[in-house]
XYZ file of C-alpha atoms in Angstrom:
281
model
C 147.173 69.643 72.720
C 146.068 71.359 75.898
C 147.978 74.450 74.813
C 146.172 74.360 71.455
C 142.832 74.046 73.215
C 143.681 76.891 75.570
C 144.798 79.006 72.655
C 141.577 78.189 70.798
C 139.513 79.040 73.828
C 141.499 82.206 74.316
C 140.872 83.271 70.723
C 137.174 82.418 70.974
C 136.936 84.342 74.231
C 138.675 87.302 72.634
C 136.355 87.222 69.623
C 133.302 86.901 71.856
C 134.505 89.813 73.942
C 135.050 91.899 70.810
C 131.647 91.008 69.389
C 130.047 91.706 72.747
C 131.717 95.107 72.982
C 130.637 96.012 69.442
C 127.082 94.903 70.171
C 127.048 96.899 73.398
C 128.285 99.982 71.578
C 125.630 99.501 68.896
C 122.848 99.067 71.452
C 124.164 102.061 73.387
C 124.033 104.189 70.238
C 120.497 103.012 69.492
C 119.378 103.752 73.039
C 120.876 107.234 72.844
C 119.354 107.808 69.408
C 116.002 106.815 70.920
C 116.019 110.051 72.877
C 115.417 111.905 69.628
C 112.632 111.961 67.051
C 115.068 112.307 64.129
C 118.157 110.269 63.285
C 120.003 113.059 61.477
C 120.728 116.768 61.831
C 121.674 119.338 59.210
C 124.522 121.618 60.294
C 126.086 124.518 58.399
C 129.156 126.506 59.355
C 131.547 128.951 57.768
C 134.424 127.159 56.088
C 137.119 128.190 58.550
C 135.571 125.911 61.154
C 135.330 122.890 58.852
C 138.261 120.829 60.157
C 137.236 121.286 63.790
C 133.573 120.550 63.058
C 134.411 117.428 61.075
C 136.271 115.998 64.070
C 133.640 117.098 66.601
C 130.798 115.789 64.442
C 132.448 112.392 64.206
C 132.619 112.227 67.986
C 128.968 113.245 68.355
C 127.870 110.646 65.806
C 129.855 107.958 67.612
C 128.371 108.862 70.974
C 124.757 109.270 69.881
C 124.141 107.224 66.745
C 123.003 110.381 64.935
C 124.099 111.321 61.415
C 125.342 114.907 61.071
C 124.848 116.262 57.555
C 127.521 118.945 57.578
C 128.296 121.747 55.123
C 131.120 124.264 55.497
C 131.374 127.203 53.080
C 132.229 130.901 52.845
C 130.674 132.819 55.724
C 129.337 135.614 53.534
C 127.755 133.181 51.063
C 126.058 131.111 53.767
C 124.799 134.199 55.559
C 123.350 135.596 52.354
C 121.684 132.257 51.597
C 120.099 132.001 55.050
C 118.843 135.572 54.961
C 117.463 134.872 51.492
C 115.430 131.849 52.558
C 117.821 128.881 52.585
C 117.158 126.358 55.341
C 119.362 124.504 57.815
C 118.817 123.277 61.375
C 121.975 124.474 63.140
C 124.245 127.277 61.965
C 127.702 128.243 63.215
C 128.611 131.568 61.709
C 131.323 134.162 61.797
C 130.764 137.765 62.895
C 128.381 138.375 65.779
C 126.231 140.709 63.708
C 125.184 137.881 61.370
C 123.802 135.805 64.256
C 122.038 138.873 65.641
C 120.469 139.582 62.249
C 119.245 135.989 61.870
C 117.811 136.141 65.379
C 116.107 139.490 64.765
C 114.617 138.139 61.529
C 113.181 135.198 63.522
C 115.173 132.697 61.462
C 117.367 131.666 64.400
C 115.814 130.705 67.747
C 118.926 131.444 69.795
C 122.711 131.438 69.572
C 125.680 130.938 71.871
C 129.335 131.998 71.672
C 131.341 129.151 70.133
C 134.947 130.270 69.790
C 137.208 133.092 68.678
C 139.949 133.362 66.103
C 143.233 135.215 66.438
C 145.765 136.532 63.953
C 149.484 135.772 63.892
C 152.564 136.598 61.864
C 154.100 133.700 59.969
C 157.516 133.316 58.370
C 159.440 130.458 56.770
C 161.161 128.150 59.262
C 164.181 129.888 60.735
C 162.607 133.318 60.160
C 165.284 134.425 57.636
C 164.169 138.078 57.633
C 164.204 138.284 61.441
C 160.570 139.374 61.680
C 159.412 140.076 65.243
C 156.450 142.446 64.835
C 153.987 143.871 62.335
C 156.175 146.975 62.151
C 159.028 144.838 60.772
C 157.011 144.220 57.614
C 157.908 147.730 56.396
C 161.679 147.148 56.491
C 163.269 147.618 53.052
C 163.568 144.391 51.111
C 161.232 142.241 53.225
C 159.159 140.105 50.868
C 155.578 140.212 52.108
C 152.668 138.154 50.785
C 149.214 139.023 52.116
C 145.750 137.511 51.496
C 144.199 140.916 50.814
C 142.063 139.498 48.011
C 140.446 136.884 50.264
C 136.670 136.950 50.628
C 135.250 138.914 53.581
C 136.196 139.139 56.305
C 139.614 137.644 55.430
C 141.390 140.345 53.442
C 139.637 143.206 55.214
C 140.705 141.884 58.623
C 144.379 141.713 57.634
C 144.259 145.239 56.205
C 142.554 146.371 59.402
C 145.487 145.061 61.454
C 147.980 146.940 59.278
C 145.993 150.159 59.544
C 145.727 149.881 63.334
C 149.492 149.433 63.445
C 149.856 152.552 61.254
C 151.840 150.658 58.623
C 149.163 150.014 56.001
C 150.567 151.826 52.980
C 154.197 151.159 53.882
C 153.656 147.385 54.013
C 151.921 147.419 50.634
C 155.173 148.675 49.089
C 156.852 145.437 50.212
C 154.028 143.178 49.065
C 155.202 140.916 46.251
C 151.866 139.098 45.904
C 148.254 139.868 46.769
C 146.626 136.488 47.315
C 142.906 135.739 47.136
C 143.154 132.418 49.002
C 145.058 131.827 52.238
C 145.341 128.094 51.516
C 147.087 128.783 48.206
C 149.268 131.435 49.854
C 150.759 129.212 52.566
C 153.184 127.223 50.325
C 154.762 130.491 49.147
C 155.686 131.306 52.745
C 156.800 127.753 53.512
C 159.182 127.621 50.516
C 160.606 131.086 51.228
C 159.207 132.971 48.253
C 157.585 135.256 50.796
C 159.306 136.104 54.079
C 156.253 137.100 56.099
C 152.470 137.158 56.148
C 149.514 137.593 58.489
C 147.035 134.740 58.870
C 144.657 133.242 61.392
C 146.331 130.839 63.806
C 143.984 128.061 62.617
C 145.854 127.938 59.292
C 149.069 127.007 61.085
C 147.327 124.033 62.724
C 146.077 122.446 59.517
C 147.779 119.147 58.708
C 149.300 120.469 55.477
C 151.020 123.388 57.219
C 151.552 122.410 60.870
C 155.200 122.738 61.906
C 156.221 124.203 58.539
C 156.192 127.913 59.455
C 157.318 130.056 62.373
C 154.392 131.570 64.267
C 154.709 134.939 66.015
C 152.004 136.663 68.091
C 150.295 139.909 67.149
C 149.037 142.185 69.957
C 145.294 141.735 70.443
C 144.868 145.518 70.422
C 145.485 145.390 66.666
C 142.755 142.813 65.971
C 139.581 144.077 64.255
C 136.733 142.992 66.594
C 134.153 141.982 63.985
C 135.773 138.878 62.436
C 136.980 137.401 65.738
C 133.689 135.918 66.930
C 132.093 132.607 65.954
C 128.650 131.668 67.247
C 126.446 128.587 67.030
C 122.668 128.613 67.075
C 119.524 126.594 66.491
C 117.448 127.655 63.504
C 113.668 127.754 63.550
C 113.681 125.001 60.922
C 115.062 122.374 63.329
C 112.902 119.262 62.911
C 113.836 117.904 66.335
C 114.450 120.708 68.811
C 115.688 118.301 71.497
C 118.308 116.915 69.099
C 119.379 120.367 67.904
C 119.710 121.629 71.487
C 121.680 118.542 72.499
C 124.079 118.977 69.591
C 124.686 122.664 70.330
C 125.262 121.868 74.001
C 127.776 119.198 73.000
C 129.672 121.550 70.676
C 129.846 124.087 73.520
C 130.999 121.445 76.034
C 134.562 121.054 77.258
C 135.049 117.871 75.227
C 134.205 119.494 71.897
C 135.745 122.862 72.756
C 139.081 121.081 73.261
C 138.849 120.020 69.615
C 138.383 123.614 68.476
C 141.355 124.661 70.616
C 143.569 122.034 68.961
C 142.565 123.487 65.614
C 143.794 126.944 66.594
C 140.690 128.618 68.025
C 140.109 130.183 71.440
C 137.260 128.215 73.098
C 134.420 130.378 74.373
C 134.478 128.486 77.685
C 138.192 129.121 78.297
C 139.377 131.910 80.601
C 140.499 133.959 77.611
C 137.290 133.125 75.769
C 135.126 134.354 78.642
C 136.992 137.660 78.610
C 136.389 137.971 74.863
C 132.693 137.190 75.343
C 132.499 140.103 77.775
C 134.494 142.523 75.637
C 133.121 141.641 72.192
C 129.522 140.968 73.209
């Protein structure tokens, strides 16, 4: 009987502790949310950042009791929309020039470097064609699939790498498919239909593809500078400037930058990222 009572008390104590912790977390979120005038924030980013932003946004919401209304879409389409009069409160875009244009047009109050992308060679597991470099893509019989039809800057960036390596036309002779979507292209490399491709490292970190391809580095000297840079900035339409600033500061913090690194990006605050900030502007 005493054991039953102790067990009952133990369970009640556990439940009380759990309820107390949940209440404390709720109150904490409300207190943090009280710092801001608004309880939500509209955030746009180019689609390549979507997985990382979804995870980072969830963490910010949990910490602050703020709802992040997030949209990720093609960089070119979002940029065109914003320049044409569309409205959001925070924008994380690709290509430094886009952020500079929004700032010069007085649509964006300020921006910060967020992260950088990098390109890699991928092959099926086991690397059956023995690919080691971009130059190997021109070897007779190598089945190459490239996303040259992808929306800017995707296809253009890959072609830029081939041209810098002086193998542009030669590689095209080995190309068995010209893909318009990198997501749709990946299974063809995984199943061995294609023996090599060039993609952004972030693709190899997505849940559907992680661990299913070999990943080989490409010398940074071959990277086209334009598409490498991602920025984040506060738009002039921000309803609560304190909230928008706080969110941007969080995304640029070590805690959130670690999320972007896990998703295949180079954090702007990392040693390599700081070098890229200096070299790319």
